[in-house]
Amino acid sequence: MKTLIFRTAAPFITALMLLFSVFVLLRGHNDPGGGFIGGLIAVAAFAVQGIAFGVPVVRRALYFHPMAIAGCGLLMAAFSGVLSYAFAVPYLSGLWAAPSLFGVTVDVSTVMTFDIGVYLVVVGAITSIALSLEDREDG
Amino acid sequence: MAGEPYQVDRAQAMIASPIASADWLIVVPVVLPIICGALLLMFRHRMRIHAFIALAALALMTGANALMLRRVLADGPFSMTMGGWLPPFGISFTADVLGVSFALVGSAVAWICCLYSLCDIDRTGRRYGFYAFLMLMMAGVNGAFLTGDIFNLYVWFEVFLISSFGLLILGSEKAQIDGAVKYAILNLVATTLFLIATGYLYGTFGTLNMADLARKVGGVSETAPLMTLSALYLLAFSMKAAAFPVNFWLPASYHTPRIVTAALFGGLLTKIGIYALLRSMILIFPVERAAYSMPIAIVAGATMILGALGALAQSDLRRMVGFLVISGVGVMLSGLALGSEGGLAGMAFYALNSMVVMTALYVLAGTMRVAGAGFSLQELGGLYRARPLLAAIAFLLILAAAGLPPASGLWPKIVLVKASIGEGAGWLAASILVSGFLTTMALGRVFLLAFWRPANVSLPVVAVPSLPLAVLLLLLLPVLLVGLYPEPVIAMSVSAARGLLDPSAYIQAVFPQGGG
């Protein structure tokens, strides 16, 4: 789309939306949000970038093929359940650790890695669909 | 969350005791294909490794299912509830003889199909992700057979359905898209009905765990709308299984995809409908099933006769096998109509037999196309002289599909006919025999036209690659072995039927303390 205003604003919108998607992903543990909705926001960001600058630009920026991102997410989600095996708890049990980084305690858990996996699956799968639809429109 | 200021009593909601390593076997057939599917998605362009990863994963899944079958036959059902939440709040996976035997035969058949795919799926098919879709579909299939939660069953239905869309349109031909649209819309209607029924069920019982439902259903039978609920499930799962008035999606779509995809679908997917019918109608709604016995019997009779007649009318091999799949579904449903131990055992046995035989028939059709000129009976001919080994295999498979000795198809039919005469439903027994006769005629026609009739045009002499023949022999081996020595499989089917009719062991596996 050759609108000067949109082309100027698009990178800022995309960057903001991506940042917001990560925020929604991480707050999702105790508040509304999570991997699925965060992933959708990220897809919207890539779609905006695609409308402004064309699909090849987005594909270059992503570097990995969207389906590979989805596969990576699926792998991450599956393995966050497999970790339970080592602790003799059922598959997909939430396991927590609170490592201290420079005096700041950070809660990390398999619940979070699972949610990041969901985020990546949604980003990969829906970006793949969105980009091929936008591709058709151009060609 | 760690470091919370207040303390809660976790023993009320969480499983405290450690989980035995052996119980982990139950997630292997589901998690392994998901992990392999994810890897295949990530290495989409390394097409050489796809088939080997898929073959290895399917072999491991078959092994895990075999180990589980040995355990459930020896010690009875076992269960694992995900996330450490106590059932019925956590999602349970429960392995019993019925589910595990279906999962075992399904995985083994998928492994053999994967072997056949080496000569059926080209580079384009691999790039479009045939093996990734295959892995994800098998995750859905195994999940459906092993889950002990009815909403989770819906989720696995969706998983294998979406993967099967991907498999159907591999190649993007016009006929495939046309078939896929019909398949997709009608299956989505069925899953929507399933979802509506499940919402209704949850509203009535407040639980979705099948073992929990099985023990609670007796207490509310006076007030709950159980007839409506069971009718909805009956309709939804019959649509999945392709029973007579709602079977039109199957002949409209199963002849379009690659032959290996059709073989997988014909072998596995309708049987998931049959399995879900067994689970819901026998485990949860036994009283309502008895009330619907006559309509189910009529549907069963109509499905088997009309399916066989449809097969008789077709001249395209793939369409004909599609109708034979439907006819087999009718025979299985007659077991559900009877509801006795013999009927259910025959139904389970027939479903296991049909997984192998229907897959073999599709592979046979694919091999005949390579050996002859196409799928059409009008063009095929002279195969008996040109391909004696193929003719011998085809003859034995025809016996297996028609339910004649020495193949395994004979025994489940005997069990079902005996059970229906025992229940006083002589006409059902007669329709099973008539449909077997019609199937023999339909397949005899294939043998007559494609094999015995001299070739009317000089066929291009193509060497049949040895892989399809090896795959056919591999599928024929269990058919003949079980045909000659059926006792272990009959005993297994009877044990599966007993587990459904008396669910106390199943409930005990999910609720060891009887609490919840």
Coordinates of N, CA and C in Angstrom, one line a residue, chain B residues 189-394:
Chain B
V189 N -20.0 -30.6 10.6 CA -21.4 -30.7 11.1 C -21.4 -31.7 12.2
A190 N -20.8 -32.9 12.0 CA -20.7 -34.0 12.9 C -20.0 -33.5 14.2
T191 N -18.9 -32.9 14.1 CA -18.1 -32.5 15.3 C -18.9 -31.4 16.0
T192 N -19.6 -30.5 15.3 CA -20.4 -29.5 16.0 C -21.5 -30.2 16.8
L193 N -22.2 -31.2 16.2 CA -23.2 -31.9 17.0 C -22.5 -32.5 18.2
F194 N -21.4 -33.1 18.1 CA -20.6 -33.7 19.2 C -20.4 -32.7 20.2
L195 N -20.0 -31.5 19.8 CA -19.6 -30.4 20.8 C -20.9 -30.0 21.5
I196 N -22.0 -29.8 20.8 CA -23.3 -29.4 21.4 C -23.7 -30.4 22.4
A197 N -23.6 -31.7 22.0 CA -24.0 -32.8 23.0 C -23.1 -32.8 24.2
T198 N -21.8 -32.5 24.0 CA -20.9 -32.5 25.1 C -21.2 -31.3 26.1
G199 N -21.5 -30.1 25.5 CA -21.9 -29.0 26.4 C -23.1 -29.4 27.2
Y200 N -24.1 -30.0 26.5 CA -25.3 -30.4 27.2 C -25.0 -31.4 28.3
L201 N -24.1 -32.3 28.0 CA -23.7 -33.4 29.0 C -23.1 -32.7 30.2
Y202 N -22.2 -31.7 29.9 CA -21.6 -31.1 31.1 C -22.6 -30.3 31.9
G203 N -23.5 -29.7 31.2 CA -24.6 -29.0 32.0 C -25.4 -29.9 32.8
T204 N -25.6 -31.2 32.4 CA -26.4 -32.1 33.1 C -25.6 -32.8 34.3
F205 N -24.3 -33.1 34.0 CA -23.6 -33.9 35.0 C -22.6 -33.1 35.8
G206 N -22.1 -32.0 35.2 CA -21.0 -31.3 35.8 C -19.7 -32.0 35.7
T207 N -19.5 -33.0 34.9 CA -18.3 -33.7 34.7 C -18.2 -34.2 33.3
L208 N -16.9 -34.4 32.8 CA -16.7 -34.9 31.4 C -15.8 -36.1 31.4
N209 N -15.4 -36.5 32.6 CA -14.5 -37.7 32.7 C -15.4 -38.9 32.5
M210 N -15.0 -39.8 31.5 CA -15.9 -40.9 31.2 C -16.1 -41.8 32.3
A211 N -15.1 -42.1 33.1 CA -15.3 -43.0 34.3 C -16.3 -42.4 35.3
D212 N -16.1 -41.1 35.5 CA -17.0 -40.3 36.4 C -18.4 -40.4 35.9
L213 N -18.6 -40.2 34.5 CA -19.9 -40.2 33.9 C -20.5 -41.6 34.1
A214 N -19.7 -42.6 33.9 CA -20.2 -44.0 33.9 C -20.8 -44.3 35.3
R215 N -20.1 -43.8 36.4 CA -20.6 -44.1 37.7 C -21.7 -43.2 38.2
K216 N -21.8 -42.0 37.6 CA -22.9 -41.1 38.0 C -24.2 -41.2 37.2
V217 N -24.1 -41.9 36.0 CA -25.3 -41.9 35.1 C -26.5 -42.6 35.7
G218 N -26.2 -43.7 36.5 CA -27.2 -44.4 37.1 C -28.1 -43.6 38.1
G219 N -27.4 -42.7 38.8 CA -28.1 -41.9 39.8 C -29.1 -40.9 39.4
V220 N -29.0 -40.4 38.1 CA -29.8 -39.3 37.6 C -30.8 -39.7 36.5
S221 N -30.9 -41.0 36.3 CA -31.6 -41.5 35.1 C -33.1 -41.0 35.2
E222 N -33.6 -40.7 36.3 CA -35.0 -40.3 36.4 C -35.2 -38.9 35.9
T223 N -34.2 -38.0 36.1 CA -34.4 -36.6 35.8 C -33.7 -36.1 34.6
A224 N -32.5 -36.6 34.3 CA -31.7 -36.1 33.3 C -32.2 -36.4 31.9
P225 N -32.0 -35.5 30.9 CA -32.5 -35.8 29.5 C -31.6 -36.8 28.8
L226 N -31.5 -38.0 29.3 CA -30.4 -38.9 28.8 C -30.8 -39.4 27.4
M227 N -32.1 -39.5 27.0 CA -32.4 -40.0 25.7 C -32.0 -39.0 24.7
T228 N -32.2 -37.7 24.9 CA -31.8 -36.7 24.0 C -30.3 -36.7 23.8
L229 N -29.6 -36.7 25.0 CA -28.1 -36.7 24.9 C -27.6 -37.9 24.1
S230 N -28.1 -39.1 24.4 CA -27.6 -40.3 23.7 C -27.9 -40.2 22.2
A231 N -29.1 -39.7 21.9 CA -29.5 -39.5 20.5 C -28.5 -38.6 19.8
L232 N -28.1 -37.5 20.4 CA -27.2 -36.6 19.8 C -25.8 -37.3 19.5
Y233 N -25.3 -38.0 20.6 CA -24.0 -38.7 20.4 C -24.2 -39.7 19.3
L234 N -25.3 -40.4 19.3 CA -25.5 -41.5 18.3 C -25.4 -40.9 16.9
L235 N -26.1 -39.8 16.7 CA -26.1 -39.1 15.4 C -24.7 -38.7 15.0
A236 N -24.0 -38.0 16.0 CA -22.7 -37.4 15.7 C -21.7 -38.5 15.3
F237 N -21.7 -39.5 16.1 CA -20.6 -40.6 15.9 C -21.0 -41.5 14.7
S238 N -22.3 -41.6 14.4 CA -22.7 -42.4 13.3 C -22.3 -41.7 12.0
M239 N -22.3 -40.3 12.0 CA -21.9 -39.5 10.9 C -20.4 -39.8 10.7
K240 N -19.6 -39.8 11.8 CA -18.2 -40.0 11.7 C -17.9 -41.4 11.1
A241 N -18.8 -42.4 11.6 CA -18.5 -43.7 11.2 C -19.1 -44.0 9.8
A242 N -19.8 -43.1 9.2 CA -20.4 -43.2 7.9 C -21.5 -44.3 7.9
A243 N -22.4 -44.2 8.8 CA -23.6 -45.1 8.8 C -24.7 -44.5 7.9
F244 N -25.6 -45.4 7.5 CA -26.4 -45.2 6.2 C -27.0 -43.8 6.0
P245 N -27.9 -43.2 6.8 CA -28.4 -42.0 6.2 C -27.4 -40.8 6.1
V246 N -26.4 -40.9 6.9 CA -25.4 -39.8 7.0 C -24.0 -40.3 6.5
N247 N -24.0 -41.1 5.4 CA -22.7 -41.6 5.0 C -22.2 -41.0 3.7
F248 N -23.0 -40.0 3.2 CA -22.7 -39.5 1.8 C -21.4 -38.8 1.6
W249 N -20.8 -38.4 2.7 CA -19.5 -37.7 2.6 C -18.4 -38.7 2.2
L250 N -18.5 -39.9 2.5 CA -17.4 -40.9 2.3 C -17.2 -41.2 0.8
P251 N -18.3 -41.6 0.1 CA -18.1 -41.9 -1.3 C -17.8 -40.6 -2.1
A252 N -18.1 -39.5 -1.5 CA -17.8 -38.2 -2.3 C -16.4 -37.8 -2.2
S253 N -15.6 -38.3 -1.2 CA -14.3 -37.8 -1.0 C -13.2 -38.9 -1.0
Y254 N -13.5 -40.1 -0.7 CA -12.4 -41.1 -0.4 C -11.7 -41.5 -1.7
H255 N -12.3 -41.2 -2.9 CA -11.6 -41.7 -4.1 C -10.7 -40.6 -4.7
T256 N -10.6 -39.4 -4.0 CA -9.9 -38.3 -4.6 C -8.4 -38.3 -4.2
P257 N -8.0 -38.6 -2.9 CA -6.6 -38.3 -2.6 C -5.7 -39.4 -3.1
R258 N -4.4 -39.2 -2.7 CA -3.4 -40.3 -3.0 C -3.9 -41.6 -2.4
I259 N -3.4 -42.7 -3.0 CA -3.9 -44.0 -2.6 C -3.5 -44.3 -1.1
V260 N -2.4 -43.8 -0.7 CA -1.9 -44.1 0.7 C -2.8 -43.3 1.7
T261 N -3.2 -42.1 1.3 CA -4.1 -41.3 2.1 C -5.5 -42.0 2.2
A262 N -6.0 -42.5 1.1 CA -7.3 -43.2 1.1 C -7.2 -44.4 1.9
A263 N -6.0 -45.1 1.8 CA -5.8 -46.4 2.6 C -5.9 -46.1 4.1
L264 N -5.2 -45.0 4.5 CA -5.2 -44.6 5.9 C -6.6 -44.2 6.4
F265 N -7.3 -43.4 5.6 CA -8.6 -42.9 6.0 C -9.5 -44.1 6.1
G266 N -9.6 -44.9 5.0 CA -10.5 -46.1 5.0 C -10.2 -47.0 6.1
G267 N -8.9 -47.2 6.4 CA -8.6 -48.1 7.5 C -8.9 -47.6 8.9
L268 N -8.5 -46.3 9.1 CA -8.6 -45.8 10.5 C -9.8 -44.9 10.9
L269 N -10.1 -44.0 10.0 CA -11.0 -42.9 10.5 C -12.4 -43.3 10.8
T270 N -13.0 -44.2 10.0 CA -14.4 -44.6 10.3 C -14.4 -45.4 11.6
K271 N -13.3 -46.1 11.9 CA -13.2 -46.9 13.1 C -13.2 -46.1 14.3
I272 N -12.7 -44.8 14.2 CA -12.7 -44.0 15.4 C -14.2 -43.6 15.7
G273 N -15.0 -43.5 14.7 CA -16.5 -43.3 14.9 C -17.1 -44.5 15.7
I274 N -16.7 -45.7 15.2 CA -17.2 -46.9 15.8 C -16.7 -47.0 17.3
Y275 N -15.4 -46.7 17.5 CA -14.9 -46.7 18.8 C -15.6 -45.7 19.7
A276 N -15.9 -44.5 19.2 CA -16.6 -43.5 20.0 C -18.0 -43.9 20.3
L277 N -18.6 -44.6 19.4 CA -20.0 -45.2 19.6 C -19.9 -46.2 20.8
L278 N -18.9 -47.1 20.7 CA -18.8 -48.1 21.8 C -18.6 -47.4 23.1
R279 N -17.7 -46.4 23.2 CA -17.4 -45.8 24.4 C -18.6 -45.0 25.0
S280 N -19.3 -44.3 24.1 CA -20.4 -43.4 24.7 C -21.6 -44.3 24.9
M281 N -22.0 -45.1 24.0 CA -23.3 -45.8 24.1 C -23.2 -46.9 25.1
I282 N -22.1 -47.6 25.2 CA -22.1 -48.8 26.1 C -21.6 -48.3 27.5
L283 N -20.5 -47.5 27.6 CA -20.0 -47.2 28.9 C -20.9 -46.2 29.6
I284 N -21.4 -45.2 28.9 CA -22.1 -44.1 29.5 C -23.6 -44.2 29.5
F285 N -24.1 -44.7 28.3 CA -25.6 -44.7 28.1 C -26.1 -46.1 27.8
P286 N -25.8 -47.1 28.7 CA -26.2 -48.5 28.4 C -27.8 -48.6 28.3
V287 N -28.5 -47.9 29.2 CA -29.9 -48.1 29.2 C -30.5 -47.5 28.0
E288 N -30.0 -46.3 27.6 CA -30.6 -45.6 26.4 C -30.3 -46.4 25.1
R289 N -29.0 -47.0 25.1 CA -28.7 -47.8 23.9 C -29.7 -49.0 23.8
A290 N -30.1 -49.6 24.9 CA -31.1 -50.7 24.8 C -32.4 -50.2 24.2
A291 N -32.8 -48.9 24.6 CA -34.0 -48.4 24.1 C -33.9 -48.1 22.6
Y292 N -32.7 -47.7 22.1 CA -32.5 -47.3 20.7 C -32.1 -48.6 19.9
S293 N -32.2 -49.7 20.5 CA -31.7 -50.9 19.9 C -32.3 -51.2 18.5
M294 N -33.6 -51.0 18.3 CA -34.2 -51.3 17.1 C -33.8 -50.3 16.0
P295 N -33.9 -49.0 16.2 CA -33.4 -48.0 15.2 C -31.9 -48.3 14.8
I296 N -31.1 -48.6 15.8 CA -29.7 -48.9 15.4 C -29.6 -50.1 14.5
A297 N -30.4 -51.1 14.9 CA -30.4 -52.4 14.0 C -30.8 -52.1 12.6
I298 N -31.9 -51.2 12.5 CA -32.3 -50.9 11.1 C -31.2 -50.2 10.3
V299 N -30.6 -49.2 11.0 CA -29.5 -48.4 10.4 C -28.4 -49.4 10.0
A300 N -28.1 -50.3 10.9 CA -27.0 -51.3 10.6 C -27.3 -52.1 9.4
G301 N -28.5 -52.6 9.4 CA -28.9 -53.5 8.2 C -28.9 -52.7 6.9
A302 N -29.5 -51.5 7.0 CA -29.5 -50.6 5.7 C -28.1 -50.3 5.3
T303 N -27.2 -49.9 6.3 CA -25.8 -49.6 5.9 C -25.1 -50.7 5.2
M304 N -25.2 -51.9 5.8 CA -24.4 -53.0 5.2 C -25.0 -53.4 3.8
I305 N -26.3 -53.4 3.7 CA -26.8 -53.9 2.4 C -26.6 -52.8 1.3
L306 N -26.9 -51.5 1.7 CA -26.8 -50.5 0.7 C -25.3 -50.2 0.3
G307 N -24.4 -50.4 1.3 CA -23.0 -50.2 1.1 C -22.5 -51.3 0.1
A308 N -23.0 -52.5 0.3 CA -22.6 -53.6 -0.6 C -23.2 -53.4 -2.0
L309 N -24.4 -52.9 -2.1 CA -25.0 -52.7 -3.4 C -24.3 -51.6 -4.1
G310 N -23.9 -50.5 -3.3 CA -23.2 -49.4 -3.9 C -21.8 -49.9 -4.5
A311 N -21.2 -50.9 -3.8 CA -19.9 -51.4 -4.3 C -20.2 -52.2 -5.6
L312 N -21.3 -52.9 -5.6 CA -21.6 -53.7 -6.8 C -21.8 -52.8 -8.0
A313 N -22.3 -51.5 -7.8 CA -22.6 -50.6 -8.9 C -21.4 -49.9 -9.4
Q314 N -20.3 -49.9 -8.7 CA -19.2 -49.0 -9.1 C -18.3 -49.7 -10.1
S315 N -17.7 -48.9 -11.0 CA -16.7 -49.5 -11.8 C -15.3 -48.9 -11.5
D316 N -15.2 -47.9 -10.7 CA -13.9 -47.3 -10.3 C -13.5 -48.1 -9.0
L317 N -12.3 -48.6 -9.0 CA -11.9 -49.5 -7.9 C -11.9 -48.7 -6.6
R318 N -11.5 -47.4 -6.6 CA -11.4 -46.7 -5.3 C -12.8 -46.4 -4.8
R319 N -13.7 -46.0 -5.7 CA -15.1 -45.8 -5.2 C -15.7 -47.0 -4.6
M320 N -15.4 -48.2 -5.3 CA -15.9 -49.4 -4.8 C -15.4 -49.7 -3.4
V321 N -14.2 -49.6 -3.2 CA -13.6 -49.9 -1.8 C -14.3 -48.9 -0.8
G322 N -14.5 -47.7 -1.2 CA -15.2 -46.7 -0.3 C -16.6 -47.3 0.1
F323 N -17.3 -47.9 -0.8 CA -18.6 -48.4 -0.4 C -18.4 -49.7 0.4
L324 N -17.4 -50.4 0.2 CA -17.1 -51.6 1.1 C -16.8 -51.2 2.5
V325 N -16.1 -50.0 2.6 CA -15.9 -49.5 4.0 C -17.2 -49.2 4.7
I326 N -18.2 -48.6 3.9 CA -19.5 -48.3 4.5 C -20.2 -49.6 4.9
S327 N -20.1 -50.6 4.0 CA -20.8 -51.9 4.3 C -20.3 -52.5 5.6
G328 N -18.9 -52.4 5.7 CA -18.3 -53.0 7.0 C -18.8 -52.2 8.2
V329 N -19.0 -50.9 8.1 CA -19.5 -50.1 9.2 C -20.9 -50.6 9.6
G330 N -21.7 -51.0 8.6 CA -23.0 -51.6 8.9 C -22.9 -52.8 9.8
V331 N -22.0 -53.7 9.4 CA -21.8 -55.0 10.1 C -21.4 -54.7 11.5
M332 N -20.5 -53.7 11.7 CA -20.0 -53.4 13.1 C -21.2 -52.8 13.9
L333 N -22.1 -52.0 13.2 CA -23.2 -51.4 14.0 C -24.1 -52.4 14.5
S334 N -24.2 -53.6 13.7 CA -25.2 -54.6 14.2 C -24.7 -55.1 15.6
G335 N -23.4 -55.1 15.8 CA -23.0 -55.5 17.2 C -23.5 -54.5 18.2
L336 N -23.5 -53.2 17.9 CA -23.9 -52.2 18.8 C -25.4 -52.3 19.1
A337 N -26.2 -52.7 18.0 CA -27.6 -52.9 18.1 C -27.9 -54.1 19.1
L338 N -27.1 -55.1 19.0 CA -27.3 -56.3 19.9 C -27.0 -55.9 21.4
G339 N -25.8 -55.3 21.5 CA -25.4 -54.9 22.9 C -25.0 -56.0 23.8
S340 N -25.1 -57.2 23.4 CA -24.7 -58.3 24.3 C -23.1 -58.4 24.2
E341 N -22.6 -59.3 25.1 CA -21.1 -59.5 25.1 C -20.6 -60.0 23.8
G342 N -21.3 -61.0 23.2 CA -20.9 -61.5 21.9 C -21.0 -60.5 20.8
G343 N -22.1 -59.6 20.8 CA -22.2 -58.6 19.8 C -21.1 -57.6 19.9
L344 N -20.8 -57.1 21.1 CA -19.8 -56.1 21.2 C -18.4 -56.7 20.9
A345 N -18.1 -57.9 21.3 CA -16.9 -58.6 21.0 C -16.7 -58.7 19.4
G346 N -17.8 -59.1 18.8 CA -17.8 -59.2 17.3 C -17.5 -57.9 16.7
M347 N -18.1 -56.9 17.2 CA -18.0 -55.5 16.7 C -16.5 -55.1 16.8
A348 N -15.9 -55.2 18.0 CA -14.5 -54.8 18.2 C -13.6 -55.6 17.2
F349 N -13.8 -56.9 17.2 CA -13.0 -57.8 16.3 C -13.2 -57.4 14.9
Y350 N -14.4 -57.1 14.4 CA -14.6 -56.8 13.0 C -13.9 -55.5 12.7
A351 N -14.0 -54.5 13.7 CA -13.3 -53.2 13.5 C -11.8 -53.4 13.3
L352 N -11.2 -54.2 14.1 CA -9.7 -54.4 14.0 C -9.4 -55.1 12.7
N353 N -10.2 -56.1 12.3 CA -10.0 -56.8 11.1 C -10.2 -55.8 9.9
S354 N -11.2 -55.0 10.0 CA -11.5 -54.0 8.9 C -10.4 -53.0 8.7
M355 N -9.7 -52.6 9.8 CA -8.6 -51.6 9.7 C -7.6 -52.2 8.7
V356 N -7.2 -53.5 8.9 CA -6.2 -54.1 8.1 C -6.7 -54.3 6.7
V357 N -7.9 -54.9 6.6 CA -8.4 -55.4 5.3 C -8.7 -54.2 4.4
M358 N -9.3 -53.1 4.9 CA -9.7 -52.0 4.0 C -8.4 -51.3 3.6
T359 N -7.5 -51.1 4.5 CA -6.2 -50.5 4.0 C -5.6 -51.4 2.9
A360 N -5.6 -52.7 3.1 CA -5.0 -53.6 2.1 C -5.8 -53.4 0.8
L361 N -7.1 -53.3 0.8 CA -7.8 -53.2 -0.5 C -7.5 -51.9 -1.2
Y362 N -7.3 -50.8 -0.5 CA -6.9 -49.6 -1.2 C -5.5 -49.7 -1.8
V363 N -4.6 -50.3 -1.0 CA -3.2 -50.6 -1.5 C -3.3 -51.5 -2.7
L364 N -4.2 -52.5 -2.7 CA -4.3 -53.3 -3.8 C -4.8 -52.5 -5.0
A365 N -5.8 -51.6 -4.8 CA -6.3 -50.8 -6.0 C -5.1 -50.0 -6.5
G366 N -4.3 -49.4 -5.7 CA -3.1 -48.6 -6.1 C -2.2 -49.5 -6.9
T367 N -1.9 -50.7 -6.4 CA -1.0 -51.6 -7.1 C -1.5 -52.0 -8.5
M368 N -2.9 -52.3 -8.5 CA -3.5 -52.7 -9.8 C -3.4 -51.6 -10.8
R369 N -3.5 -50.3 -10.3 CA -3.4 -49.2 -11.3 C -2.0 -49.2 -11.9
V370 N -1.0 -49.4 -11.0 CA 0.4 -49.4 -11.6 C 0.6 -50.6 -12.5
A371 N 0.0 -51.8 -12.2 CA 0.2 -53.0 -13.0 C -0.6 -52.9 -14.3
G372 N -1.8 -52.4 -14.2 CA -2.8 -52.3 -15.3 C -2.8 -51.0 -15.9
A373 N -4.0 -50.5 -16.2 CA -4.0 -49.2 -16.9 C -4.7 -48.1 -16.1
G374 N -5.4 -48.4 -15.0 CA -6.1 -47.4 -14.3 C -6.9 -48.0 -13.2
F375 N -7.8 -47.2 -12.7 CA -8.7 -47.7 -11.6 C -10.0 -48.2 -12.2
S376 N -10.2 -48.1 -13.5 CA -11.5 -48.4 -14.0 C -11.6 -49.9 -14.4
L377 N -12.7 -50.5 -14.0 CA -12.9 -52.0 -14.3 C -13.1 -52.1 -15.8
Q378 N -13.6 -51.1 -16.5 CA -13.8 -51.2 -17.9 C -12.5 -51.3 -18.6
E379 N -11.4 -50.8 -18.1 CA -10.1 -50.8 -18.8 C -9.2 -51.9 -18.3
L380 N -9.3 -52.3 -17.1 CA -8.4 -53.3 -16.5 C -8.7 -54.6 -17.2
G381 N -7.7 -55.5 -17.2 CA -7.9 -56.8 -17.8 C -6.5 -57.5 -17.9
G382 N -6.6 -58.9 -17.9 CA -5.4 -59.6 -18.2 C -4.3 -59.6 -17.1
L383 N -4.7 -59.2 -15.9 CA -3.7 -59.2 -14.9 C -3.3 -60.6 -14.4
Y384 N -4.2 -61.5 -14.5 CA -4.0 -62.9 -14.0 C -2.8 -63.5 -14.7
R385 N -2.7 -63.3 -16.0 CA -1.6 -63.9 -16.8 C -0.3 -63.1 -16.5
A386 N -0.5 -61.8 -16.5 CA 0.7 -60.9 -16.4 C 1.3 -60.9 -15.0
R387 N 0.4 -60.9 -13.9 CA 0.9 -60.7 -12.6 C 0.3 -61.8 -11.7
P388 N 0.8 -63.1 -11.8 CA 0.2 -64.1 -10.9 C 0.3 -63.9 -9.4
L389 N 1.4 -63.3 -9.0 CA 1.6 -63.1 -7.5 C 0.5 -62.1 -7.0
L390 N 0.3 -61.0 -7.8 CA -0.7 -60.0 -7.5 C -2.1 -60.6 -7.5
A391 N -2.3 -61.5 -8.4 CA -3.6 -62.2 -8.5 C -3.8 -63.0 -7.3
A392 N -2.8 -63.7 -6.8 CA -3.0 -64.6 -5.6 C -3.3 -63.7 -4.4
I393 N -2.5 -62.6 -4.3 CA -2.8 -61.7 -3.1 C -4.2 -61.2 -3.2
A394 N -4.6 -60.7 -4.4 CA -5.9 -60.1 -4.6 C -7.0 -61.2 -4.2

